[in-house]
């Protein structure tokens, strides 16, 4: 039996029913119900909804049942991957609304003193980590930190969240992470992105991740001796595989060797992100990877600019609202013409669409050059959108889907993923 069928059987018994009695009381098809609770066949989602309604179970119990149903329908691995991606979008949405890390601080820890450079449990190790971070941020004018902590670990993001608002300084972080080559470990790769992507968009952090591929798994870590480290200008903190023990070094010779070897590691890795300083540089960077694309799936808060207006109308708006971007219209026009030849599937959110209709704020490139569409411009663009709407290409996501207004993501057939943002 599956987890879903076991839970259904458990709820059936807890509420004083058996298959026959519930099928009679709620007019549920008995054979379908019997196969569902014995794990022999998965019914449709409507039947599961009727089952929950008939038992009058609580909302948390219904959510658990529906989650188990989805897990059974698409497979546990696919469900975990899907859930992790959705949680990432929710985290980015929250980050966008809070404008980076929370600026409020209610505790002043004062001066921390080092008692021992060796920690023997997780609590002591966290104190060592706090010590290194506070000393680095307090004493360095332009603090920097290098690390190879697991991308799935929450410890570093947690303490950065606590400390950055207190000192009002920006810190440079170079993070060396690894991704699994085995597709069966895709969930671990998604967990890594779930933790590190929000750091890329967080105020007060210049976060630069580098990556490489490895077959090393979590099961191998216990066999490694202090495999993780944090390097600053004055300290090297070695950490055990489970982050339960640490050794703090302050010898300049050790610091120099660790820093040199870390730079060597970066030379054998690749930057996870390519960042641009202005719209022109971003456009050129984007175009270099666009000439071989045939299929494209995009996710944005609002429909694509090319679906709201034709090239001529868009460029007229650019000249009117932001003439400084007028020299870029030729290159952008080339991109838009190429885009029309691509097989596209575009997803956008109902909340982003409503925001555009009500306030005239778009989320595409137009949001950079046209801060706000007038009511007349909105009507014109919406008419154009409806005239060119395609059920095969355009898909609107419902209100339960949480997605940041300022993030745009493309998924391409040859596995290149590109996101642009204005969260910072």
Coordinates of C-alpha atoms in Angstrom, one line a residue:
X1 CA 0.0 0.0 0.0
X2 CA 1.1 3.6 -0.7
X3 CA 1.3 6.4 1.8
X4 CA -1.8 7.9 0.2
X5 CA -4.0 4.7 0.4
X6 CA -2.8 4.1 4.0
X7 CA -3.8 7.6 5.0
X8 CA -7.2 7.2 3.3
X9 CA -7.8 3.9 5.2
X10 CA -6.7 5.6 8.5
X11 CA -9.1 8.5 8.0
X12 CA -11.9 6.1 7.1
X13 CA -11.5 4.1 10.3
X14 CA -11.0 7.2 12.5
X15 CA -14.3 8.6 11.3
X16 CA -16.2 5.4 12.0
X17 CA -16.7 4.3 8.4
X18 CA -15.9 1.3 6.3
X19 CA -15.9 1.2 2.5
X20 CA -19.5 0.1 2.2
X21 CA -21.0 2.5 4.7
X22 CA -19.2 5.6 3.3
X23 CA -20.1 4.7 -0.3
X24 CA -23.8 4.5 0.8
X25 CA -23.7 7.6 2.9
X26 CA -21.9 9.8 0.4
X27 CA -22.9 8.2 -2.9
X28 CA -19.3 7.3 -3.7
X29 CA -18.7 4.6 -6.2
X30 CA -17.8 1.6 -4.0
X31 CA -15.4 -0.2 -6.3
X32 CA -13.4 3.0 -6.9
X33 CA -13.3 3.6 -3.1
X34 CA -12.2 0.1 -2.4
X35 CA -9.4 0.2 -4.9
X36 CA -8.3 3.6 -3.5
X37 CA -8.0 2.5 0.2
X38 CA -6.3 -0.8 -0.7
X39 CA -3.8 0.9 -3.1
X40 CA -4.9 -1.0 -6.2
X41 CA -5.8 2.0 -8.3
X42 CA -5.5 5.8 -8.0
X43 CA -8.8 7.6 -8.6
X44 CA -9.2 11.0 -10.2
X45 CA -8.7 14.2 -8.1
X46 CA -12.5 14.9 -8.1
X47 CA -13.1 11.6 -6.4
X48 CA -10.5 12.4 -3.7
X49 CA -12.2 15.8 -3.1
X50 CA -15.5 14.1 -2.7
X51 CA -13.9 11.6 -0.3
X52 CA -12.5 14.4 1.9
X53 CA -15.8 16.3 1.8
X54 CA -17.8 13.2 2.8
X55 CA -15.5 12.6 5.9
X56 CA -15.7 16.3 6.9
X57 CA -12.0 16.3 7.7
X58 CA -10.1 19.4 8.7
X59 CA -8.2 21.6 6.2
X60 CA -4.8 20.4 7.4
X61 CA -5.9 16.8 7.0
X62 CA -7.3 17.5 3.5
X63 CA -4.0 19.2 2.5
X64 CA -2.1 16.2 3.7
X65 CA -4.3 13.9 1.7
X66 CA -4.1 16.0 -1.5
X67 CA -0.3 16.3 -1.1
X68 CA 0.0 12.5 -0.8
X69 CA -2.3 12.1 -3.8
X70 CA -0.1 14.3 -5.9
X71 CA 3.0 12.5 -4.7
X72 CA 1.4 9.2 -5.7
X73 CA 0.3 10.5 -9.1
X74 CA 3.6 11.9 -10.3
X75 CA 6.1 10.0 -8.1
X76 CA 7.8 11.0 -4.8
X77 CA 10.9 12.3 -6.4
X78 CA 9.1 14.5 -8.9
X79 CA 6.8 15.8 -6.2
X80 CA 9.7 16.7 -3.9
X81 CA 11.4 18.5 -6.8
X82 CA 8.2 20.4 -7.7
X83 CA 7.6 21.4 -4.1
X84 CA 11.2 22.7 -3.7
X85 CA 10.8 24.8 -6.8
X86 CA 7.5 26.3 -5.6
X87 CA 9.0 27.0 -2.2
X88 CA 11.9 28.8 -3.9
X89 CA 9.5 31.1 -5.7
X90 CA 7.6 31.8 -2.5
X91 CA 10.9 32.6 -0.7
X92 CA 11.9 35.0 -3.5
X93 CA 8.4 36.6 -3.3
X94 CA 8.8 37.2 0.4
X95 CA 12.3 38.6 -0.2
X96 CA 11.1 41.0 -2.8
X97 CA 8.3 42.3 -0.5
X98 CA 10.8 42.7 2.4
X99 CA 13.4 44.5 0.2
X100 CA 16.1 42.1 1.1
X101 CA 16.9 41.0 4.7
X102 CA 14.8 42.3 7.5
X103 CA 16.4 45.5 8.7
X104 CA 15.0 45.2 12.3
X105 CA 17.4 44.1 15.0
X106 CA 16.3 43.6 18.6
X107 CA 19.5 42.2 20.2
X108 CA 23.0 43.7 20.5
X109 CA 25.4 40.9 21.3
X110 CA 28.3 43.3 22.1
X111 CA 31.9 42.2 22.0
X112 CA 32.4 38.4 21.6
X113 CA 35.5 36.8 23.1
X114 CA 37.1 33.6 21.9
X115 CA 37.5 31.0 24.7
X116 CA 38.6 28.0 22.6
X117 CA 39.5 27.6 18.9
X118 CA 38.1 24.0 18.9
X119 CA 34.4 23.1 19.1
X120 CA 33.1 19.7 20.0
X121 CA 29.3 20.0 19.4
X122 CA 26.9 21.9 17.1
X123 CA 26.2 24.6 19.6
X124 CA 29.9 25.4 20.1
X125 CA 30.5 25.2 16.3
X126 CA 27.7 27.8 15.8
X127 CA 29.4 30.0 18.3
X128 CA 32.7 29.8 16.4
X129 CA 30.8 30.6 13.2
X130 CA 29.2 33.6 14.9
X131 CA 32.6 34.7 16.2
X132 CA 34.2 34.6 12.7
X133 CA 31.3 36.4 11.0
X134 CA 31.0 39.1 13.6
X135 CA 34.7 39.8 13.8
X136 CA 35.0 39.9 10.0
X137 CA 32.0 42.3 9.5
X138 CA 32.9 44.5 12.5
X139 CA 36.7 44.9 11.8
X140 CA 36.9 44.8 8.0
X141 CA 36.0 47.9 6.0
X142 CA 35.2 45.7 3.0
X143 CA 34.6 42.2 4.5
X144 CA 35.1 39.2 2.3
X145 CA 34.3 35.5 2.9
X146 CA 35.2 32.4 1.0
X147 CA 33.6 29.0 1.6
X148 CA 32.7 25.6 0.3
X149 CA 29.8 24.9 2.8
X150 CA 27.2 22.6 1.3
X151 CA 24.8 24.5 -0.8
X152 CA 21.9 22.8 1.0
X153 CA 23.0 24.0 4.4
X154 CA 21.0 26.8 6.1
X155 CA 23.5 27.8 8.7
X156 CA 25.4 30.6 6.8
X157 CA 22.3 32.2 5.3
X158 CA 20.7 32.2 8.8
X159 CA 23.5 34.1 10.5
X160 CA 23.9 36.5 7.6
X161 CA 20.2 37.2 7.9
X162 CA 20.8 38.1 11.6
X163 CA 24.1 40.0 11.2
X164 CA 24.0 42.0 8.0
X165 CA 21.2 44.4 9.2
X166 CA 23.2 45.1 12.4
X167 CA 26.3 46.5 10.9
X168 CA 25.1 48.2 7.7
X169 CA 28.0 46.8 5.6
X170 CA 28.0 44.9 2.4
X171 CA 30.0 41.6 2.4
X172 CA 31.5 39.8 -0.6
X173 CA 30.9 36.1 -0.5
X174 CA 32.5 33.6 -2.9
X175 CA 30.8 30.2 -2.5
X176 CA 32.1 27.0 -4.1
X177 CA 29.3 24.5 -4.5
X178 CA 28.9 21.2 -6.3
X179 CA 26.0 19.7 -8.2
X180 CA 25.2 16.1 -8.5
X181 CA 25.8 14.5 -11.9
X182 CA 23.3 11.7 -11.2
X183 CA 19.8 12.6 -12.3
X184 CA 18.4 10.6 -9.4
X185 CA 19.9 13.2 -7.0
X186 CA 18.2 16.1 -8.8
X187 CA 16.4 17.0 -5.6
X188 CA 19.7 17.8 -3.8
X189 CA 20.6 20.1 -6.7
X190 CA 17.2 21.9 -6.3
X191 CA 17.7 22.1 -2.6
X192 CA 21.0 23.9 -3.2
X193 CA 19.3 26.4 -5.5
X194 CA 16.6 26.8 -3.0
X195 CA 19.1 28.0 -0.4
X196 CA 21.5 30.1 -2.5
X197 CA 19.4 31.9 -5.1
X198 CA 17.8 34.1 -2.5
X199 CA 21.3 35.1 -1.3
X200 CA 22.0 36.4 -4.9
X201 CA 19.2 38.9 -4.5
X202 CA 19.7 39.9 -0.9
X203 CA 20.6 43.4 0.2
X204 CA 24.0 43.8 1.8
X205 CA 25.5 40.7 0.2
X206 CA 27.6 40.5 -3.0
X207 CA 27.1 36.8 -3.4
X208 CA 29.1 35.1 -6.2
X209 CA 28.6 31.3 -6.4
X210 CA 30.8 29.0 -8.4
X211 CA 30.0 25.4 -9.2
X212 CA 31.4 22.1 -10.4
X213 CA 29.9 18.7 -10.9
X214 CA 30.7 15.8 -8.6
X215 CA 29.5 12.2 -7.8
X216 CA 30.1 12.8 -4.1
X217 CA 26.9 12.3 -2.2
X218 CA 25.8 13.0 1.3
X219 CA 26.4 9.4 2.2
X220 CA 30.1 9.9 1.5
X221 CA 30.6 12.9 3.8
X222 CA 31.0 11.0 7.1
X223 CA 34.2 9.5 5.6
X224 CA 35.8 12.9 5.0
X225 CA 37.9 14.6 7.6
X226 CA 36.9 18.3 8.1
X227 CA 35.9 18.8 4.4
X228 CA 34.3 22.2 4.8
X229 CA 35.8 25.6 5.5
X230 CA 35.2 29.3 5.8
X231 CA 38.0 31.7 5.0
X232 CA 38.2 35.4 5.9
X233 CA 41.1 37.9 6.1
X234 CA 42.0 36.8 9.6
X235 CA 40.5 33.4 10.1
X236 CA 40.1 29.9 8.6
X237 CA 37.3 27.8 10.2
X238 CA 37.5 24.1 9.4
X239 CA 34.2 22.3 9.8
X240 CA 33.3 18.6 10.1
X241 CA 31.2 16.9 7.5
X242 CA 28.0 17.2 9.7
X243 CA 29.1 20.7 10.9
X244 CA 29.2 19.4 14.5
X245 CA 32.8 20.2 15.1
X246 CA 35.2 23.0 14.1
X247 CA 38.8 24.1 14.3
X248 CA 39.6 27.8 14.1
X249 CA 43.0 29.0 12.7
X250 CA 44.4 32.5 12.8
X251 CA 48.0 31.7 11.7
X252 CA 48.8 34.0 8.7
X253 CA 50.7 31.2 6.9
X254 CA 47.7 28.9 7.1
X255 CA 45.4 31.7 5.9
X256 CA 47.6 32.4 2.9
X257 CA 47.7 28.7 1.9
X258 CA 43.9 28.3 2.2
X259 CA 43.3 31.5 0.2
X260 CA 45.7 30.4 -2.5
X261 CA 44.2 27.0 -2.8
X262 CA 40.6 28.4 -2.8
X263 CA 41.5 30.6 -5.8
X264 CA 42.9 27.5 -7.6
X265 CA 39.6 25.7 -7.0
X266 CA 37.7 28.6 -8.5
X267 CA 39.8 28.3 -11.7
X268 CA 38.6 24.7 -12.1
X269 CA 34.9 25.7 -11.5
X270 CA 32.4 27.9 -13.4
X271 CA 30.4 30.9 -12.2
X272 CA 26.8 30.1 -11.6
X273 CA 25.6 33.6 -12.6
X274 CA 26.5 36.0 -15.3
X275 CA 25.6 39.5 -14.2
X276 CA 25.4 42.7 -16.2
X277 CA 25.8 46.3 -15.1
X278 CA 23.3 48.0 -17.5
X279 CA 20.6 47.2 -20.0
X280 CA 23.0 47.3 -23.0
X281 CA 25.4 44.8 -21.5
X282 CA 22.4 42.6 -20.4
X283 CA 21.0 42.6 -24.0
X284 CA 24.3 41.7 -25.5
X285 CA 24.9 38.9 -23.0
X286 CA 21.4 37.6 -23.6
X287 CA 21.7 37.7 -27.4
X288 CA 24.9 35.6 -27.4
X289 CA 23.0 32.6 -26.2
X290 CA 19.8 33.0 -28.3
X291 CA 20.8 32.1 -31.8
X292 CA 20.5 28.3 -31.3
X293 CA 17.2 28.3 -29.5
X294 CA 14.2 26.6 -31.1
X295 CA 11.9 25.9 -28.1
X296 CA 11.5 28.2 -25.1
X297 CA 9.4 28.1 -21.9
X298 CA 9.2 31.3 -19.9
X299 CA 7.8 32.2 -16.5
X300 CA 7.1 35.8 -15.6
X301 CA 4.6 37.9 -13.6
X302 CA 3.0 39.4 -16.7
X303 CA 2.9 38.4 -20.4
X304 CA 5.9 39.1 -22.6
X305 CA 6.3 42.6 -24.0
X306 CA 6.0 41.3 -27.5
X307 CA 2.6 40.0 -26.6
X308 CA 1.4 43.4 -25.4
X309 CA 2.5 45.5 -28.4
X310 CA 4.3 45.4 -31.7
X311 CA 7.8 46.6 -32.2
X312 CA 6.9 50.0 -33.5
X313 CA 4.5 50.8 -30.7
X314 CA 7.1 49.7 -28.1
X315 CA 9.9 51.8 -29.6
X316 CA 7.6 54.8 -29.7
X317 CA 7.0 54.4 -26.0
X318 CA 10.8 54.1 -25.4
X319 CA 11.5 57.4 -27.2
X320 CA 8.7 59.0 -25.2
X321 CA 9.5 57.7 -21.7
X322 CA 13.2 56.9 -21.8
X323 CA 15.0 58.4 -24.8
X324 CA 18.4 57.4 -23.3
X325 CA 17.5 53.8 -24.3
X326 CA 16.6 54.8 -27.9
X327 CA 20.1 53.7 -29.3
X328 CA 19.3 50.1 -28.1
X329 CA 16.1 49.8 -30.1
X330 CA 17.8 48.4 -33.2
X331 CA 19.5 45.5 -31.3
X332 CA 16.3 44.9 -29.3
X333 CA 14.3 44.8 -32.5
X334 CA 16.5 42.1 -33.8
X335 CA 16.0 40.1 -30.7
X336 CA 12.2 40.5 -30.9
X337 CA 12.2 39.3 -34.5
X338 CA 14.2 36.2 -33.6
X339 CA 11.7 35.6 -30.7
X340 CA 8.8 35.4 -33.2
X341 CA 10.5 32.4 -34.9
X342 CA 10.8 30.4 -31.6
X343 CA 8.3 27.8 -30.4
X344 CA 7.2 29.4 -27.1
X345 CA 5.2 28.5 -24.0
X346 CA 4.7 31.5 -21.8
X347 CA 3.4 31.3 -18.2
X348 CA 2.4 34.4 -16.2
X349 CA 0.5 34.9 -12.9
X350 CA -3.0 36.2 -12.5
X351 CA -1.8 38.5 -9.7
X352 CA 0.8 40.1 -12.0
X353 CA -1.7 40.5 -14.8
X354 CA -4.2 42.2 -12.4
X355 CA -1.5 44.5 -11.1
X356 CA -0.7 45.6 -14.7
X357 CA -4.3 46.2 -15.5
X358 CA -4.9 48.2 -12.3
X359 CA -1.6 50.2 -12.0
X360 CA 0.1 49.9 -15.4
X361 CA 3.2 48.3 -13.9
X362 CA 4.7 45.6 -16.1
X363 CA 7.4 43.1 -15.2
X364 CA 9.2 42.7 -18.6
X365 CA 11.9 44.8 -20.2
X366 CA 9.3 47.5 -20.6
X367 CA 9.3 48.0 -16.8
X368 CA 12.8 49.4 -17.1
X369 CA 12.1 51.9 -19.8
X370 CA 8.4 52.6 -19.1
X371 CA 7.9 52.9 -15.4
X372 CA 4.1 53.0 -15.7
X373 CA 1.7 52.5 -18.6
X374 CA -1.1 55.1 -18.8
X375 CA -4.7 53.9 -18.8
X376 CA -4.8 54.5 -22.6
X377 CA -1.6 52.5 -23.2
X378 CA -2.9 49.7 -21.0
X379 CA -6.1 49.5 -23.1
X380 CA -4.2 49.5 -26.3
X381 CA -1.8 46.8 -25.1
X382 CA -4.6 44.6 -23.7
X383 CA -6.5 44.8 -27.0
X384 CA -3.3 43.7 -28.8
X385 CA -2.8 40.9 -26.3
X386 CA -6.3 39.5 -26.8
X387 CA -6.0 39.7 -30.6
X388 CA -2.8 37.6 -30.6
X389 CA -3.7 35.3 -27.7
X390 CA -2.9 31.6 -28.2
X391 CA -4.2 28.8 -26.0
X392 CA -1.1 26.8 -27.0
X393 CA 1.4 29.5 -26.1
X394 CA -0.1 31.6 -23.3
X395 CA -0.9 30.2 -19.9
X396 CA -2.1 32.1 -16.8
X397 CA -1.3 30.6 -13.4
X398 CA -3.9 30.9 -10.6
X399 CA -3.7 33.0 -7.5
X400 CA -2.4 30.1 -5.3
X401 CA 1.0 30.3 -7.2
X402 CA 3.3 32.8 -5.4
X403 CA 5.9 34.4 -7.7
X404 CA 8.0 37.6 -7.5
X405 CA 7.1 40.4 -9.8
X406 CA 10.7 41.2 -10.7
X407 CA 11.9 37.7 -11.7
X408 CA 11.9 36.3 -15.2
X409 CA 13.0 32.7 -16.0
X410 CA 13.5 30.9 -19.2
X411 CA 13.9 27.1 -19.6
X412 CA 15.4 26.0 -22.9
X413 CA 15.5 22.7 -24.6
X414 CA 19.3 22.4 -24.3
X415 CA 19.0 22.8 -20.5
X416 CA 20.2 26.4 -20.2
X417 CA 18.3 28.3 -17.6
X418 CA 18.4 32.0 -17.4
X419 CA 16.8 34.4 -14.9
X420 CA 16.8 38.1 -14.7
X421 CA 15.7 40.2 -11.8
X422 CA 15.4 43.6 -10.2
X423 CA 15.0 42.5 -6.6
X424 CA 18.0 44.3 -5.3

